[in-house]
PDB file of C-alpha atoms in Angstrom:
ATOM      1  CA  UNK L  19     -39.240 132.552  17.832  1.00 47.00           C
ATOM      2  CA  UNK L  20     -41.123 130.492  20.718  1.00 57.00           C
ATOM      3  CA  UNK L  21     -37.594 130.137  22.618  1.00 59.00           C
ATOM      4  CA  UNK L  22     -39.657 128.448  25.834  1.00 62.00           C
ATOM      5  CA  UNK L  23     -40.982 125.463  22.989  1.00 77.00           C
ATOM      6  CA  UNK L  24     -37.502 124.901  21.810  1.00 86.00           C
ATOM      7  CA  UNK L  25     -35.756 125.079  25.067  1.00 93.00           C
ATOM      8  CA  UNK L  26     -38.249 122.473  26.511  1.00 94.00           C
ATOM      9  CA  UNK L  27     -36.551 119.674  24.491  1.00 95.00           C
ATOM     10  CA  UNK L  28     -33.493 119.583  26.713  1.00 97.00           C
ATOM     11  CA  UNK L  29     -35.520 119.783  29.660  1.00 97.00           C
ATOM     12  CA  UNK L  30     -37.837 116.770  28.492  1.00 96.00           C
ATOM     13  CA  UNK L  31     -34.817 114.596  27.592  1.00 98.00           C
ATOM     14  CA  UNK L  32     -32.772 115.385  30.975  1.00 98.00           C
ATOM     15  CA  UNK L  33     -35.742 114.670  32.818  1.00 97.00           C
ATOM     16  CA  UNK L  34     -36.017 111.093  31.374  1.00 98.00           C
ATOM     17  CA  UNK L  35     -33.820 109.861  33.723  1.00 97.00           C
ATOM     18  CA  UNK L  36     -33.515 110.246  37.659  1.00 94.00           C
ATOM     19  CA  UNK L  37     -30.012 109.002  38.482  1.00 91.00           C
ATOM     20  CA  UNK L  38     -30.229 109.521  42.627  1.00 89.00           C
ATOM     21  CA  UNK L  39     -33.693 107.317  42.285  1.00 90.00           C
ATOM     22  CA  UNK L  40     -31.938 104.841  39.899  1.00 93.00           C
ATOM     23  CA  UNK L  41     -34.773 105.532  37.501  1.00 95.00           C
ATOM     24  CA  UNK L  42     -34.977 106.257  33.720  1.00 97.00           C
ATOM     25  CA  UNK L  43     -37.338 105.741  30.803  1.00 97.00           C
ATOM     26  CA  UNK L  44     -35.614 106.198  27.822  1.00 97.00           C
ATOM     27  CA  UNK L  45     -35.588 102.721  27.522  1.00 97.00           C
ATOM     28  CA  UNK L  46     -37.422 102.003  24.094  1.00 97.00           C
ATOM     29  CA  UNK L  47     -37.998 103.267  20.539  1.00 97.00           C
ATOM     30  CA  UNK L  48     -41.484 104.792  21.701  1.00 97.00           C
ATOM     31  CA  UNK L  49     -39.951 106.487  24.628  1.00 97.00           C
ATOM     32  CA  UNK L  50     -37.751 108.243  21.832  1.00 97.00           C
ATOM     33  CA  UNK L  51     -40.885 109.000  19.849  1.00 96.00           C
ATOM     34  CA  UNK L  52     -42.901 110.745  22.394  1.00 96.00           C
ATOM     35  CA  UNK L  53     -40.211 113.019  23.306  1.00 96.00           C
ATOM     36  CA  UNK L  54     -40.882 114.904  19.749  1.00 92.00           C
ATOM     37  CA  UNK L  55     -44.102 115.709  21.225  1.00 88.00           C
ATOM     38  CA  UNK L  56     -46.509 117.042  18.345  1.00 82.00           C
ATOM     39  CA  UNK L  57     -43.838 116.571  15.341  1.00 81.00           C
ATOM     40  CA  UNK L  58     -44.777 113.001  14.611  1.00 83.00           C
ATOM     41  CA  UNK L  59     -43.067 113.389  11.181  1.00 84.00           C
ATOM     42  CA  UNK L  60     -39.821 113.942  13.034  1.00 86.00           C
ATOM     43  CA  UNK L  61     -40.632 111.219  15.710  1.00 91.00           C
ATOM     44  CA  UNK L  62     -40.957 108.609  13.101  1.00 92.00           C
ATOM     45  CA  UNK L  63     -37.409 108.597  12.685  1.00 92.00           C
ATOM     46  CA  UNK L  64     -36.472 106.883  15.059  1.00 95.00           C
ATOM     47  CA  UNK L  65     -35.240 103.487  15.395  1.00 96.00           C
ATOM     48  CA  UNK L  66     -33.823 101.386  18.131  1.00 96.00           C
ATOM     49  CA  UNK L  67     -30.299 102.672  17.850  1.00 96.00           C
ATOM     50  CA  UNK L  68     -31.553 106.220  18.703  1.00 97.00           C
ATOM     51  CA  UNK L  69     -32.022 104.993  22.076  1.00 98.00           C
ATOM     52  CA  UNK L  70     -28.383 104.903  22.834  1.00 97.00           C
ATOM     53  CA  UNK L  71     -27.612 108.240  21.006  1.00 97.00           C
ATOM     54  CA  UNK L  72     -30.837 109.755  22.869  1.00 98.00           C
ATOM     55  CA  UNK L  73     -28.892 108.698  25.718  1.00 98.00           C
ATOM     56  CA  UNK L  74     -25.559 110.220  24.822  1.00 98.00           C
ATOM     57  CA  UNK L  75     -27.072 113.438  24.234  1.00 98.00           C
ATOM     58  CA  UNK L  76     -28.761 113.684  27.533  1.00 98.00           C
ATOM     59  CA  UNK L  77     -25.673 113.279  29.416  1.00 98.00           C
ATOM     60  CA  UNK L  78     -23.986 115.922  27.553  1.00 98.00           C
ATOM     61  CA  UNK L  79     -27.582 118.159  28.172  1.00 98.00           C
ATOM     62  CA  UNK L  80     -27.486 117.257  31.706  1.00 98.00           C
ATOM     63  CA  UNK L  81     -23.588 118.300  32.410  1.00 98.00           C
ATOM     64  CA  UNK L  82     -24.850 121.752  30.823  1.00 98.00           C
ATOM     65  CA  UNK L  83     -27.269 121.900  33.852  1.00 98.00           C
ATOM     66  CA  UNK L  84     -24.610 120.578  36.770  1.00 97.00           C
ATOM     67  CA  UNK L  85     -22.411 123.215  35.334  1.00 97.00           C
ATOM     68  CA  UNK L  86     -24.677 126.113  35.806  1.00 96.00           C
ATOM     69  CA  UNK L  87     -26.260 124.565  38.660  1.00 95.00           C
ATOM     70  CA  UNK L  88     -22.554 125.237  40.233  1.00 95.00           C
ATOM     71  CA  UNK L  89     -22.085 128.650  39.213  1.00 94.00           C
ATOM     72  CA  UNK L  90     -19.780 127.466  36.065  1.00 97.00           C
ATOM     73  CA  UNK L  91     -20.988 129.762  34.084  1.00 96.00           C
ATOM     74  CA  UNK L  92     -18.015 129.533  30.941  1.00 97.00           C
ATOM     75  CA  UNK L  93     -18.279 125.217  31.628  1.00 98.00           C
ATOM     76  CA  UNK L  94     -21.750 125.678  30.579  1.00 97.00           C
ATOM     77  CA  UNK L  95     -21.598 127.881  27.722  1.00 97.00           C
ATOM     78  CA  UNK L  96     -18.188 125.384  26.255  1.00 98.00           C
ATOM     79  CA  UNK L  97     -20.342 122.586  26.970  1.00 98.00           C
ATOM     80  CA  UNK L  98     -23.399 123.358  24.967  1.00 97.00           C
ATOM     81  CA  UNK L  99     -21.259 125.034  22.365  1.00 98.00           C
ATOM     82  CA  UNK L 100     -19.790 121.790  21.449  1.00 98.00           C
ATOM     83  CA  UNK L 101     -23.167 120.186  20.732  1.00 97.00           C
ATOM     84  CA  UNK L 102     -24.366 123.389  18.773  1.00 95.00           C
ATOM     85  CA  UNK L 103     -20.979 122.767  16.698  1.00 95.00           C
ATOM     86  CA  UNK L 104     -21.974 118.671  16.434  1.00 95.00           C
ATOM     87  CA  UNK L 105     -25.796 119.191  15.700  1.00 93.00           C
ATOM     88  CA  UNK L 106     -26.198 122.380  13.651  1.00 89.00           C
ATOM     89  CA  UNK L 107     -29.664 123.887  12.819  1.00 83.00           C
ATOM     90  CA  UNK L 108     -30.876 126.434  10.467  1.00 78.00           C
ATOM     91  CA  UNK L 109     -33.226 129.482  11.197  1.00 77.00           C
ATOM     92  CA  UNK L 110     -36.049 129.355   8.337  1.00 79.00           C
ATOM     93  CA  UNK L 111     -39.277 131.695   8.060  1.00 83.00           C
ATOM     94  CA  UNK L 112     -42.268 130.037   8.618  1.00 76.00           C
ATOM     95  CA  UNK L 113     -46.007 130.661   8.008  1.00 75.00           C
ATOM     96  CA  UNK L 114     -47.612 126.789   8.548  1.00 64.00           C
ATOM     97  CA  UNK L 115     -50.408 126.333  10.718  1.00 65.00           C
ATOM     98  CA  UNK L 116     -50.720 130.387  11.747  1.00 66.00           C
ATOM     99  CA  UNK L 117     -53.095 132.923  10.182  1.00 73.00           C
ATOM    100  CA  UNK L 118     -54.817 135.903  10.574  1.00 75.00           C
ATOM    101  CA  UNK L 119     -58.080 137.272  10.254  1.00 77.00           C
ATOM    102  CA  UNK L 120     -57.653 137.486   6.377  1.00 80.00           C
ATOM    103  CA  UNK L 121     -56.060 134.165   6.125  1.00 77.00           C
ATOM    104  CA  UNK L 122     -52.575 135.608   5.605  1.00 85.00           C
ATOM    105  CA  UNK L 123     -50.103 133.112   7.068  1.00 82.00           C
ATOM    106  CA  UNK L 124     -48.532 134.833  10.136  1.00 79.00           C
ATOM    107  CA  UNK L 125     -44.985 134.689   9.552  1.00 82.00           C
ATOM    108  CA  UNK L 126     -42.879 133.697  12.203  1.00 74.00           C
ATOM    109  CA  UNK L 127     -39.007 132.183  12.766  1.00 74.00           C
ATOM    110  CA  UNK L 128     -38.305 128.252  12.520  1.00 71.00           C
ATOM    111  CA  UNK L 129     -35.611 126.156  13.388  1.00 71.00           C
ATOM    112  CA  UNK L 130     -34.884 123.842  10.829  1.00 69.00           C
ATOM    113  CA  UNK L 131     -33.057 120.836  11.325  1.00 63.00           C
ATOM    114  CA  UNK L 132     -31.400 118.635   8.702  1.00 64.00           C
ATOM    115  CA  UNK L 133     -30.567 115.507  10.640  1.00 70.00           C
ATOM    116  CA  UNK L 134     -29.341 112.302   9.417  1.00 80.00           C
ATOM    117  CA  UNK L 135     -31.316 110.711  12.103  1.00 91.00           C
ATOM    118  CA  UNK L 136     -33.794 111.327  15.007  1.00 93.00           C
ATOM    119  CA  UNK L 137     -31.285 112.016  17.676  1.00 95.00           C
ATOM    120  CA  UNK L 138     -29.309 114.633  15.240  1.00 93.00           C
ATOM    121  CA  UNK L 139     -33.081 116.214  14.795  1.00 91.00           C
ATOM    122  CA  UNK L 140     -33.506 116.311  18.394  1.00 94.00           C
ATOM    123  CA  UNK L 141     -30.533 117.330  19.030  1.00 95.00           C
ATOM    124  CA  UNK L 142     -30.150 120.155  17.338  1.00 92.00           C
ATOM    125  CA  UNK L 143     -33.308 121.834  17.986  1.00 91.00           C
ATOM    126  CA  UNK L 144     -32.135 120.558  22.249  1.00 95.00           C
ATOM    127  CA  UNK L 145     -29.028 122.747  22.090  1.00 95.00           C
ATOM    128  CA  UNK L 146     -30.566 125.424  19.955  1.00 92.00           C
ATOM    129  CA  UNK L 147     -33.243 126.289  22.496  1.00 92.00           C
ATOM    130  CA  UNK L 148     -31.043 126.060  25.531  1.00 95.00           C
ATOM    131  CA  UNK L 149     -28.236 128.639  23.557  1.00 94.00           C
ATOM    132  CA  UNK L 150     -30.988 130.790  23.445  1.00 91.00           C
ATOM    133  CA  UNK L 151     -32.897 130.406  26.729  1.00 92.00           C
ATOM    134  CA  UNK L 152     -29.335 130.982  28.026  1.00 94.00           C
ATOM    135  CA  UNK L 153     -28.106 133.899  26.253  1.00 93.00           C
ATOM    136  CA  UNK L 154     -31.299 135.887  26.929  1.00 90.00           C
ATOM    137  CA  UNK L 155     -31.950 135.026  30.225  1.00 91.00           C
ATOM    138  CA  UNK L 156     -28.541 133.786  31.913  1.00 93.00           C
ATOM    139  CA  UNK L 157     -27.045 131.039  32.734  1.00 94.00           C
ATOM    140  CA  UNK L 158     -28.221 130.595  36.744  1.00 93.00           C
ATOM    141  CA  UNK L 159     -31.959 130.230  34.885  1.00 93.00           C
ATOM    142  CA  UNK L 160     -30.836 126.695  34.312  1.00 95.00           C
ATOM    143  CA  UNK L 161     -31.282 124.838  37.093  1.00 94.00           C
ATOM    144  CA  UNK L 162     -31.500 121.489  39.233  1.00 96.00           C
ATOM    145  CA  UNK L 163     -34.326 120.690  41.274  1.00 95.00           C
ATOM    146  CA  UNK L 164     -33.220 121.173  45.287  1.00 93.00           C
ATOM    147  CA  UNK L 165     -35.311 118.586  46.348  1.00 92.00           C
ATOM    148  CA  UNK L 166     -33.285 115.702  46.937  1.00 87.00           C
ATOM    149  CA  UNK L 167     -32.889 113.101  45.679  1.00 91.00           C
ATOM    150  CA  UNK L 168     -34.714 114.983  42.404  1.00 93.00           C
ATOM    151  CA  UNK L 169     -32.064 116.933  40.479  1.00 94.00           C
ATOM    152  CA  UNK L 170     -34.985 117.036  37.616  1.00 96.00           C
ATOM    153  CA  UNK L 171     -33.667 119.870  35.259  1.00 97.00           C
ATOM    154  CA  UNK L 172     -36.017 123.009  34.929  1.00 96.00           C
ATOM    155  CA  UNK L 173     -35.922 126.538  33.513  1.00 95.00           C
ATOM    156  CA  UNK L 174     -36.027 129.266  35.711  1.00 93.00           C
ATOM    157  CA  UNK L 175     -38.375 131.941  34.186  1.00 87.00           C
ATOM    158  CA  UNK L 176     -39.540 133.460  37.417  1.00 87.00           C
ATOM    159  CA  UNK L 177     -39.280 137.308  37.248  1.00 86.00           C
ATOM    160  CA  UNK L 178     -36.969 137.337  40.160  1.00 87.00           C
ATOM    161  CA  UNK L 179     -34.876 134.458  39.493  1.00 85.00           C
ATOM    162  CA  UNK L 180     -36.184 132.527  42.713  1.00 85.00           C
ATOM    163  CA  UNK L 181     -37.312 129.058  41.740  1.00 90.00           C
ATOM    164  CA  UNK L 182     -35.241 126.303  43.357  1.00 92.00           C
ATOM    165  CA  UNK L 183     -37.501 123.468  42.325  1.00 94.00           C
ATOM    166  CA  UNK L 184     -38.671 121.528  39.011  1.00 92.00           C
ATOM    167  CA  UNK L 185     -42.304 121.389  40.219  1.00 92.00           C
ATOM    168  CA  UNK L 186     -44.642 122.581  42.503  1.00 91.00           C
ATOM    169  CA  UNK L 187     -44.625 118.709  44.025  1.00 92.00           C
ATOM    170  CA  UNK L 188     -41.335 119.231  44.793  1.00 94.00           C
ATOM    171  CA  UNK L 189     -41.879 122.336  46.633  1.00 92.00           C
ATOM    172  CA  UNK L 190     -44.257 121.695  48.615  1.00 91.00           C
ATOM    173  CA  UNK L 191     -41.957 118.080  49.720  1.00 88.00           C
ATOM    174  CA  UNK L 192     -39.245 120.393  50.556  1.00 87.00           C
ATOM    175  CA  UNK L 193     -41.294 123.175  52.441  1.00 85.00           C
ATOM    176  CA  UNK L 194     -42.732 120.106  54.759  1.00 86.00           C
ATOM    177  CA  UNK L 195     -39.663 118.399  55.251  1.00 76.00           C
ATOM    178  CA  UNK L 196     -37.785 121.878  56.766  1.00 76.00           C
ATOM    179  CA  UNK L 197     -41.011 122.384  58.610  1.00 77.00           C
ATOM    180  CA  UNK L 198     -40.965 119.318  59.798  1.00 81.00           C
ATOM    181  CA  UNK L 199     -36.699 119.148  60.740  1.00 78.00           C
ATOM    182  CA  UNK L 200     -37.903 122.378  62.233  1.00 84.00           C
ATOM    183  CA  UNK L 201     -40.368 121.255  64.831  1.00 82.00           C
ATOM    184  CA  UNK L 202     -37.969 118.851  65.925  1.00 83.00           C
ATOM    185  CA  UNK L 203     -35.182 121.107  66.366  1.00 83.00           C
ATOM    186  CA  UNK L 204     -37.443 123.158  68.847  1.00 80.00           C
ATOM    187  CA  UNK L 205     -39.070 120.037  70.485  1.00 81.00           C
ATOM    188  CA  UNK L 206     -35.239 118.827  71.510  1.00 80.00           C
ATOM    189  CA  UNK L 207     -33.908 122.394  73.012  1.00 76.00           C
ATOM    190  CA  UNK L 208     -36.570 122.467  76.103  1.00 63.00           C
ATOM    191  CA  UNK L 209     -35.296 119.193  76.731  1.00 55.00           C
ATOM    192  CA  UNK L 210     -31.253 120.132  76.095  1.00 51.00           C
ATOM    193  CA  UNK L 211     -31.895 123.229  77.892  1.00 51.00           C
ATOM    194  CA  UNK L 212     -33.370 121.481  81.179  1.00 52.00           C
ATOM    195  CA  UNK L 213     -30.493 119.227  81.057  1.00 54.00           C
ATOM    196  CA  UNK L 214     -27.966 122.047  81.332  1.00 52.00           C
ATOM    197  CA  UNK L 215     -29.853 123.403  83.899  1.00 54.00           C
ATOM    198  CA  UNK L 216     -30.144 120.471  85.846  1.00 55.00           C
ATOM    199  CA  UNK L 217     -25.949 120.205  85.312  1.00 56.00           C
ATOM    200  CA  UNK L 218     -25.480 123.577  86.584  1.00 54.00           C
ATOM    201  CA  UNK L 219     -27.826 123.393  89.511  1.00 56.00           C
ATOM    202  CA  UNK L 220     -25.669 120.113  90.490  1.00 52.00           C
ATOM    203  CA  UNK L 221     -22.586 121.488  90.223  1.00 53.00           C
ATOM    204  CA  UNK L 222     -23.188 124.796  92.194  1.00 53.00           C
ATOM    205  CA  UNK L 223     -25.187 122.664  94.940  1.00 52.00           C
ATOM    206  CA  UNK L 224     -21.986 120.512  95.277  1.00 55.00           C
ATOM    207  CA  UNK L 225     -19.596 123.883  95.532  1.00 54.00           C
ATOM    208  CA  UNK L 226     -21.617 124.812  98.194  1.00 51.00           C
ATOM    209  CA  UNK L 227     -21.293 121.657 100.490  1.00 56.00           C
ATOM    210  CA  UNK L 228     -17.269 121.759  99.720  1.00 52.00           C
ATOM    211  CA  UNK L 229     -17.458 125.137 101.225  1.00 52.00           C
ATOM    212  CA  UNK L 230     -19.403 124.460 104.119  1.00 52.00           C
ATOM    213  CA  UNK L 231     -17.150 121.661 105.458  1.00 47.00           C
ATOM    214  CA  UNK L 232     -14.314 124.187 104.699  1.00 54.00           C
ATOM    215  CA  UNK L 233     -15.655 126.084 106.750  1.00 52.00           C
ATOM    216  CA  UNK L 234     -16.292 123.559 109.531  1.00 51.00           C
TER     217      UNK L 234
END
């Protein structure tokens, strides 16, 4: 079963919207459609009210994500059990579109979904994939991008769970920005540093002339 395909759903519809940037493009009936990628009989489903349920659904998606992203590992799991309970699926065997050198169809495991509209379809197949992503890899492979303002949701399927980012853009504007707050750090210390010396040299010069006229 292609667990990554499946799993991407959630991922797509999180990533629709970019709440610190105030931006999101789930805002029409084709926006729903493309999200279905390649299964244009499933995409034309949708209508204008999926929109708001597409909507719904990604909320609950994302709150799987925040909840892992914070170490709540049993939040996460309770959260995307109740949408595996509200949008069920089916496992089916499938041989469509596969086959091998002798034209036998090369059998292989299918989700099937029986939706009453779009966003059930999506759904379902949404939550599947993450329940399984989950289970077989963990729950810290779900994950929030660390480049602020993003918070993009990605997959972690690094081999030793160390991606922090949802792209390679995002890495690269995080690596330059600590670079960068790191050059300035060391640019200011010479100058804190002659400072202090400057203080001390003051205030031990000015001991100095107290004593002499001790003295005198």
């Amino acid at each position: 079963m292609e667990l990554a395909y499946y799993s991407d759903y959630a991922v797509r519809l999180v990533n629709t919207e970019e709440p610190a940037r105030g931006k999101d493009t789930l805002t029409s009936v084709e926006a729903v459609r493309d999200l279905f990628g390649g299964n244009q009989s499933a995409a034309r489903r949708a209508t204008e009210a999926d929109v708001t349920r597409f909507r719904s659904v990604r909320a609950r998606l994302r709150s799987v994500f925040e909840a892992a992203d914070c170490g709540d590992e049993t939040l996460a799991v309770d959260l995307l059990n109740s949408l595996l309970l509200e949008f069920p699926v089916s496992p089916q065997i499938s041989g469509h579109d596969f086959r091998d050198d002798d034209g036998r169809p090369l059998w292989h495991m299918h989700l099937a979904d029986h939706p009453s509209n779009a966003t059930a379809g999506y759904a379902a197949i949404a939550a599947m994939g993450l329940a399984f992503h989950l289970t077989e890899y963990g729950v810290d492979r779900l994950g929030l991008c660390q480049a602020a303002p993003c918070r993009n949701a990605y997959l972690d399927t690094s081999t030793n769970r160390s991606r922090r980012y949802c792209s390679d853009r995002c890495a690269t504007r995080a690596n330059v920005a600590a670079y960068r707050a790191r050059k300035r750090l060391e640019a200011d210390r010479p100058e804190s540093t002659g400072r202090a010396d400057d203080n001390t040299q003051a205030t031990t010069a000015s001991g100095e002339r107290r004593s002499e006229l001790r003295g005198r």
